[in-house]
mmCIF file of C-alpha atoms in Angstrom:
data_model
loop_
_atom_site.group_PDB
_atom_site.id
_atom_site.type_symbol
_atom_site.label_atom_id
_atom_site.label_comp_id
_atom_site.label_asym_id
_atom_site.label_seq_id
_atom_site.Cartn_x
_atom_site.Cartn_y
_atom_site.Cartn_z
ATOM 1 C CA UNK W 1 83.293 58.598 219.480
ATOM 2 C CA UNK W 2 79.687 57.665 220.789
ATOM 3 C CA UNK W 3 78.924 57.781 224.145
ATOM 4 C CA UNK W 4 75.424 55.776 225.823
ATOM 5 C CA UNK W 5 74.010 56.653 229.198
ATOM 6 C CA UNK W 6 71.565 54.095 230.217
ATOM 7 C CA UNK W 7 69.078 56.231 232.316
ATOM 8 C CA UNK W 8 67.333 53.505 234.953
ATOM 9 C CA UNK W 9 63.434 53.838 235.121
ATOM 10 C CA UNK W 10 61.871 56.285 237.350
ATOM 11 C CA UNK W 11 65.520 58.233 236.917
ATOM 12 C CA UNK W 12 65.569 62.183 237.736
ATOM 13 C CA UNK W 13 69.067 62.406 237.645
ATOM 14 C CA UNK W 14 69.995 65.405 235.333
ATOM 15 C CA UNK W 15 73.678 65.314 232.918
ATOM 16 C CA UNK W 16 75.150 69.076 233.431
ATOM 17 C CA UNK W 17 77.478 69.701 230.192
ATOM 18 C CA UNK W 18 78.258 73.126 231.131
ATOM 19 C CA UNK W 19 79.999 75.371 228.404
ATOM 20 C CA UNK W 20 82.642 73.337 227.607
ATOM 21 C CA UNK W 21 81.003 69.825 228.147
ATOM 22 C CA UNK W 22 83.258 69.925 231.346
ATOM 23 C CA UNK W 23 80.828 69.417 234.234
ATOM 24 C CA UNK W 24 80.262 72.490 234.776
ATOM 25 C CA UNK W 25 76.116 73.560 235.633
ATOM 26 C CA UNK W 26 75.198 75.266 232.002
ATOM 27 C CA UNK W 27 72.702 78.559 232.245
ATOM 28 C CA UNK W 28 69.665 75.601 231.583
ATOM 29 C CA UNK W 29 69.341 72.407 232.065
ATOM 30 C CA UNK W 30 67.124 69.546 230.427
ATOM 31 C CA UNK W 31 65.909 66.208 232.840
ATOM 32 C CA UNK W 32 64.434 63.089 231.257
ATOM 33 C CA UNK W 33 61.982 61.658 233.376
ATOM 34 C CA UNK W 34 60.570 58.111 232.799
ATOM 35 C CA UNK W 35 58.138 57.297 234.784
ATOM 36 C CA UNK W 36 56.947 53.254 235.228
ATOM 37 C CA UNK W 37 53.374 53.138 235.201
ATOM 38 C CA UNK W 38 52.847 49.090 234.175
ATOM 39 C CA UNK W 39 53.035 46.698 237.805
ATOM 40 C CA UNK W 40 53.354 43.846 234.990
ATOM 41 C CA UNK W 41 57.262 44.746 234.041
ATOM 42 C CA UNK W 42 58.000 44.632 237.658
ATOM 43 C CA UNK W 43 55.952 41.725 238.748
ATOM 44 C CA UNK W 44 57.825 40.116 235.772
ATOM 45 C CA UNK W 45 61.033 40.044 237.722
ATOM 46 C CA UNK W 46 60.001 39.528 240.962
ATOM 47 C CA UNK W 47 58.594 36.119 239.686
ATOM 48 C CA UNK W 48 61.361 34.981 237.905
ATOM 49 C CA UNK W 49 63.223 35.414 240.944
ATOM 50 C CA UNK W 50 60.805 33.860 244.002
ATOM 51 C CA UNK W 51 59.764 30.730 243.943
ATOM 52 C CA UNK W 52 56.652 31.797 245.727
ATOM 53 C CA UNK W 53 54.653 35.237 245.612
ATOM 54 C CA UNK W 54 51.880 35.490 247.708
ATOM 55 C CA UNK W 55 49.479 38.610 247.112
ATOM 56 C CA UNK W 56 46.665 39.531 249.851
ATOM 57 C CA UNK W 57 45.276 43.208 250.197
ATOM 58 C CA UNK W 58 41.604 44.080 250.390
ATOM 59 C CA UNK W 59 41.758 46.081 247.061
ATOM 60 C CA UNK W 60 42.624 43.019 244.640
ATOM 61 C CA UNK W 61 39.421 41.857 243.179
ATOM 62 C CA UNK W 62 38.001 41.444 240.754
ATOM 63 C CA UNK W 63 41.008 39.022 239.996
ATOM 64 C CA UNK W 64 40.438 38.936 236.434
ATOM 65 C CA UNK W 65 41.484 42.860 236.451
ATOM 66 C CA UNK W 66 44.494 42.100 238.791
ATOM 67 C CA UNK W 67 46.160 39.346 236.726
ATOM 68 C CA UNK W 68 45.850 41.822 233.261
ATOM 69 C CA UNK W 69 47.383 44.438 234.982
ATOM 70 C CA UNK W 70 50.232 42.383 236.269
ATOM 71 C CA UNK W 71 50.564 40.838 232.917
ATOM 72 C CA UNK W 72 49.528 36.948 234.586
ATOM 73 C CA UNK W 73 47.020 36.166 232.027
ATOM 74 C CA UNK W 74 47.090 32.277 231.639
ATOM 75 C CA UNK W 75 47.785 31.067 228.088
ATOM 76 C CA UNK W 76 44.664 31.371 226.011
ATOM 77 C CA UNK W 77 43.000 34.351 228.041
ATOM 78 C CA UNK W 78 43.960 36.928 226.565
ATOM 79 C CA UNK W 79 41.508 39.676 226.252
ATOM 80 C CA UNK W 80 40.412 40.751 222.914
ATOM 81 C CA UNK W 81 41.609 44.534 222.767
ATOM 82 C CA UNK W 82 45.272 42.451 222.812
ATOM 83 C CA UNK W 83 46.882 42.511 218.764
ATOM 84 C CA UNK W 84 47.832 39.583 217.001
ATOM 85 C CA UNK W 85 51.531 40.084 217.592
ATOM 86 C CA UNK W 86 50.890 40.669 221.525
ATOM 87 C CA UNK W 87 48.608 37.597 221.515
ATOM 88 C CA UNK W 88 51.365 35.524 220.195
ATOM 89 C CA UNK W 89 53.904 36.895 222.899
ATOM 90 C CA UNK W 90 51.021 35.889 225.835
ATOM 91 C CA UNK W 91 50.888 32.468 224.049
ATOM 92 C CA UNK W 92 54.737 31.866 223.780
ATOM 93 C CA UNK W 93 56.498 28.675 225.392
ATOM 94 C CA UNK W 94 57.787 31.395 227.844
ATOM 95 C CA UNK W 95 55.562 32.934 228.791
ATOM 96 C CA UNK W 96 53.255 29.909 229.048
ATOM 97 C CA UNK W 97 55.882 28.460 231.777
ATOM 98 C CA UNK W 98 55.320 31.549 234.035
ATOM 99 C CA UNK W 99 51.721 31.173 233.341
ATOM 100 C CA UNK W 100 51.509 28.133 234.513
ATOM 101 C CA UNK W 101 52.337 29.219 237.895
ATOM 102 C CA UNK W 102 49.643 31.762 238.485
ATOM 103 C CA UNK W 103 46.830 30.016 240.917
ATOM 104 C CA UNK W 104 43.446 29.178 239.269
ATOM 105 C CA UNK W 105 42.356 25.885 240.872
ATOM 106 C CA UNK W 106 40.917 26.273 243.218
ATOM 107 C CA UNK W 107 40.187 30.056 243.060
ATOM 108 C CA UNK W 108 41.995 32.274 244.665
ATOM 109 C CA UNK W 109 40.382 33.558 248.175
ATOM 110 C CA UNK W 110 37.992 36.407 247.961
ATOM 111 C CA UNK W 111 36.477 37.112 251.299
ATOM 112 C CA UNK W 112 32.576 38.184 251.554
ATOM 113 C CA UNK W 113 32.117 41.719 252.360
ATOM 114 C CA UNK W 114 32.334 42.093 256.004
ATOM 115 C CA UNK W 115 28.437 43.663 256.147
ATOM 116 C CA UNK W 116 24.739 42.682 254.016
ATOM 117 C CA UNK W 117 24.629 44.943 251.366
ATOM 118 C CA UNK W 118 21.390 44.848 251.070
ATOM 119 C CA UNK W 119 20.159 45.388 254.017
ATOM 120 C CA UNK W 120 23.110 47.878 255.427
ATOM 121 C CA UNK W 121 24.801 49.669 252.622
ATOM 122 C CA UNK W 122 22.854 52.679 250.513
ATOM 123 C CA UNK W 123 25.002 55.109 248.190
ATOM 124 C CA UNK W 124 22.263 58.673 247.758
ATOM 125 C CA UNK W 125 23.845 61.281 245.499
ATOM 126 C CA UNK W 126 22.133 64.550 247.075
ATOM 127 C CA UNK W 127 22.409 66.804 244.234
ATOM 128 C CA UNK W 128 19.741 69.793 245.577
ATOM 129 C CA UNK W 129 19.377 71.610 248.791
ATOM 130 C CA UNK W 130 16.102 71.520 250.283
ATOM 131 C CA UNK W 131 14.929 74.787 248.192
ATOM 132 C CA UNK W 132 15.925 73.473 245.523
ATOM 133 C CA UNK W 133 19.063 75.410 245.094
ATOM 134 C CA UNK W 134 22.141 73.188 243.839
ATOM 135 C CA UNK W 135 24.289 71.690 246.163
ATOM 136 C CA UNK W 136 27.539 71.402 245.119
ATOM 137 C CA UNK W 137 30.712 71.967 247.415
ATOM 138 C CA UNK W 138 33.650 73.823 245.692
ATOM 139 C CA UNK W 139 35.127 77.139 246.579
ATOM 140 C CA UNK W 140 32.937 79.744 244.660
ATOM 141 C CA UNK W 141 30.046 78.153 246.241
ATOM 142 C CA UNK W 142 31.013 78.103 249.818
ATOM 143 C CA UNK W 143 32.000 81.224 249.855
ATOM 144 C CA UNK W 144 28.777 82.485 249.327
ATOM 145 C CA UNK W 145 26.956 84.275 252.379
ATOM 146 C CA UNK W 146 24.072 81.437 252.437
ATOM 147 C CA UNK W 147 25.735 77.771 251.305
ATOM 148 C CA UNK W 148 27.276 76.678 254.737
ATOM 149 C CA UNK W 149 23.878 77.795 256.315
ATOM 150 C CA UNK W 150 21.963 75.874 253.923
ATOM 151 C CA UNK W 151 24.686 72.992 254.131
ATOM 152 C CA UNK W 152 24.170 72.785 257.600
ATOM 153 C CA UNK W 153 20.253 72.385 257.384
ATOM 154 C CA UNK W 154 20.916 69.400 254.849
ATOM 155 C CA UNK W 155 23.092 67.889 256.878
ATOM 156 C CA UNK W 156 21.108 67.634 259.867
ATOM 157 C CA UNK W 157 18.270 66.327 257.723
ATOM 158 C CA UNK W 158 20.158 63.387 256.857
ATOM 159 C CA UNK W 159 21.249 63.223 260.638
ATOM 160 C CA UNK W 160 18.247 62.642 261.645
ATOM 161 C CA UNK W 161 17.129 60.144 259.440
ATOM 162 C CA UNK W 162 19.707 57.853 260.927
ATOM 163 C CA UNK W 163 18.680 57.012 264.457
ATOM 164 C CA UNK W 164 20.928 54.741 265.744
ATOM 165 C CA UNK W 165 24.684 54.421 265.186
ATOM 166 C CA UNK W 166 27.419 56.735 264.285
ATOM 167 C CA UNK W 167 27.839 59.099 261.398
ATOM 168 C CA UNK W 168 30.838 60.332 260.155
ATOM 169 C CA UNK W 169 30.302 63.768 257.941
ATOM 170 C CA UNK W 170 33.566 64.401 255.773
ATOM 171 C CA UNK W 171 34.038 67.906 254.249
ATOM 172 C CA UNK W 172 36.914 68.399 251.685
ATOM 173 C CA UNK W 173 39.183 70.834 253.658
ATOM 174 C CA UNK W 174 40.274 71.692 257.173
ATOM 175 C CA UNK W 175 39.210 75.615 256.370
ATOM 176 C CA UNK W 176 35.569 74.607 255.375
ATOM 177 C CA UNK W 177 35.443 72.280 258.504
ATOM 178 C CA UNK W 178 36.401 75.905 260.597
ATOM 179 C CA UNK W 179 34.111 78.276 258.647
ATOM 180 C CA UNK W 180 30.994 75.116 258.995
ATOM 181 C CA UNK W 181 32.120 74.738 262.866
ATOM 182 C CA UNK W 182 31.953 78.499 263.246
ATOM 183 C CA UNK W 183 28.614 79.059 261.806
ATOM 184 C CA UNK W 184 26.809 76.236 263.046
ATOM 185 C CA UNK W 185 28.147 76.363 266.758
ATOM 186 C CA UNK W 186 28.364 79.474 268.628
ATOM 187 C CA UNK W 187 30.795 77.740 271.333
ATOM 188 C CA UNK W 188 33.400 76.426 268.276
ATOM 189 C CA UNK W 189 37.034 76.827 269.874
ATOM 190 C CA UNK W 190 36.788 75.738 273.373
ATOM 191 C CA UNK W 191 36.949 72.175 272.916
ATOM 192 C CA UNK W 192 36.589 69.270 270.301
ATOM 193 C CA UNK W 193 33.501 68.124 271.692
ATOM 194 C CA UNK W 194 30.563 69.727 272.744
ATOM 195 C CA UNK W 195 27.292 67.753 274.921
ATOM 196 C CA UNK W 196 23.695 69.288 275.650
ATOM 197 C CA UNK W 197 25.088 71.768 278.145
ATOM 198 C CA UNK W 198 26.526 74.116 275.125
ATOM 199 C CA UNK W 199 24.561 77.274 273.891
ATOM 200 C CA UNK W 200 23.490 76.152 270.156
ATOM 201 C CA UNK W 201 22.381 76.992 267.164
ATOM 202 C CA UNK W 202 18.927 75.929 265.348
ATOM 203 C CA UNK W 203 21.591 73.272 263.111
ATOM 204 C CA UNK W 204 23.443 72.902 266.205
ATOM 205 C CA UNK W 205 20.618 71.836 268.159
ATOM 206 C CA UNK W 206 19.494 69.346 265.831
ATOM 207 C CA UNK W 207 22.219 67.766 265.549
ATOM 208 C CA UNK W 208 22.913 67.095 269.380
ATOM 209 C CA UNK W 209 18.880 66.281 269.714
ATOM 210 C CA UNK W 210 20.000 63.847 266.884
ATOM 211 C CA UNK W 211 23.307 61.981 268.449
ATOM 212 C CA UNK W 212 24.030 63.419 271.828
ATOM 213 C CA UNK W 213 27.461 64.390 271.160
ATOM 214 C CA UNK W 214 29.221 66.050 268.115
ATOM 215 C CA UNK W 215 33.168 65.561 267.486
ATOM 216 C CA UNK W 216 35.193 67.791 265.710
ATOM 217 C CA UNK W 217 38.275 66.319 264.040
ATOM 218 C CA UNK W 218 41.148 68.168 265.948
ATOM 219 C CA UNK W 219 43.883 69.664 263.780
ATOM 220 C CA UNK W 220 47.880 69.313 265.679
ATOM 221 C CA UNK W 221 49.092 66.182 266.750
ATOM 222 C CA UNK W 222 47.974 62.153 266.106
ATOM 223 C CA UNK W 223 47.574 61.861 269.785
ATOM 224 C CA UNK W 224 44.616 64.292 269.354
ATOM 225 C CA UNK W 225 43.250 62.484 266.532
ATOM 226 C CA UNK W 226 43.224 59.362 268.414
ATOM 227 C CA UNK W 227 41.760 60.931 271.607
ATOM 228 C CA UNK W 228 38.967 62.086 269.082
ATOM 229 C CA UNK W 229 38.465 58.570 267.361
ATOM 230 C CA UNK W 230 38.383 57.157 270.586
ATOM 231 C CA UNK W 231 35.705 59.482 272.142
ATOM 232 C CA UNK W 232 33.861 58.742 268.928
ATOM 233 C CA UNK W 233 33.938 54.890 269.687
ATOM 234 C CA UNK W 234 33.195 55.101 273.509
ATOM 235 C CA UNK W 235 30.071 56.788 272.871
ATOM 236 C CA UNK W 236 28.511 55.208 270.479
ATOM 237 C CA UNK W 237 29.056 51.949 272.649
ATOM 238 C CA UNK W 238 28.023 53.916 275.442
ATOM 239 C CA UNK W 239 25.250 56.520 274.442
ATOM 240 C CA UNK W 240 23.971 54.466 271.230
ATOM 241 C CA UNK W 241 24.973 57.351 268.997
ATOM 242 C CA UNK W 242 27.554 60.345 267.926
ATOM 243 C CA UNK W 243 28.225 62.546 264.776
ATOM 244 C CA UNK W 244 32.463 62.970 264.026
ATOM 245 C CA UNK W 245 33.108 66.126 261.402
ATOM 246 C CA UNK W 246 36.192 65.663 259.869
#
């Protein structure tokens, strides 16, 4: 006879037939993974089981985009790329009754940014070193005898175009933070921090004429982290200034 397995979403689980289809685990083995990758099917239940969802996060404008992608389009909103036959199925009686439950009078909350982005938010793509040279941070590159020199330089450029405030620099790995740490300050490895009293470099020295105290994110245990974060905060309410690598 015929046999069905229903196989849940998001299911790993794998069927061992063994030789003789007795259980047994076979030489090989074959999984079926189905992964869920639409919130809508989901959402879907949810709703037709609360009276009441309530959604708040700082990620979920624009709302427009959040309501497609939960599949909450009101009736008649559907966006154009939709076919005729999926236009229909947003316009039935059914789904027209959960529809009608999504909130658009009055608009749903959406919170100003917390700072003027006009006055305090600038995105620069730095594309060149200061000779001109590319700067682009992957392995090939910063393993070559003059990048993290160079990368130090540009760094402490920027640094000290910032004079007041804190500045967090964030490299893509723990080993280039080391090897950066290691060239740029001659004392790297006796603590986390290091003031005016330590011997630097020419990058080094910049940087503490700059902010007055450099952090180094500490590798080990959260407590450590949050000693750093904190030593970060304290200064900069204290001294006016202070650079955290991480």
């Amino acid at each position: 006879g015929h046999h069905a397995t229903t196989v849940p979403l998001g299911s790993t689980n794998v069927i061992r037939h063994g030789a003789y289809c007795d259980g047994s685990t076979p030489n090989w083995e074959a999984s079926l993974v189905l992964n869920l990758l639409t919130p809508g099917v989901l959402m879907e239940e949810l709703s037709s089981q609360c009276r009441t969802i309530v959604l708040a996060s700082g990620t979920l404008a624009p709302i427009q985009s959040l309501i497609g992608e939960l599949n909450l389009i009101p009736p008649g909103k559907a966006p154009m790329t939709l076919t005729k036959r999926e236009n229909d199925m947003m316009n039935s009686p059914m789904q027209q009754q959960k529809s009608s439950r999504l909130q658009m009078q009055p608009r749903p909350l959406e919170a100003n940014h917390i700072i003027n982005k006009e006055k305090q938010l600038l995105a620069v793509s730095i594309g060149h070193f200061p000779d001109g040279s590319p700067l682009t941070v992957n392995y090939s590159h910063y393993n070559q005898r003059d990048f993290i020199p160079k990368l130090g330089v540009a760094i402490a450029g920027v640094v000290e175009c910032i004079p007041k405030g804190g500045v967090l620099v964030f490299l893509p790995s723990y080993s280039l933070l080391r090897k950066c740490m290691n060239a740029w300050n001659p004392n790297h490895g006796r603590s986390h921090f290091f003031s005016q009293g330590s011997e630097p470099s020419p990058v080094w020295d910049r940087l503490l004429r700059s902010k007055g105290k450099v952090l180094i994110e500490p590798t080990g245990s959260q407590d450590k982290f949050e000693a750093a974060k904190l030593d970060y905060v304290n200064a900069i309410k204290i001294e006016g200034s202070c650079i955290l690598f991480a």
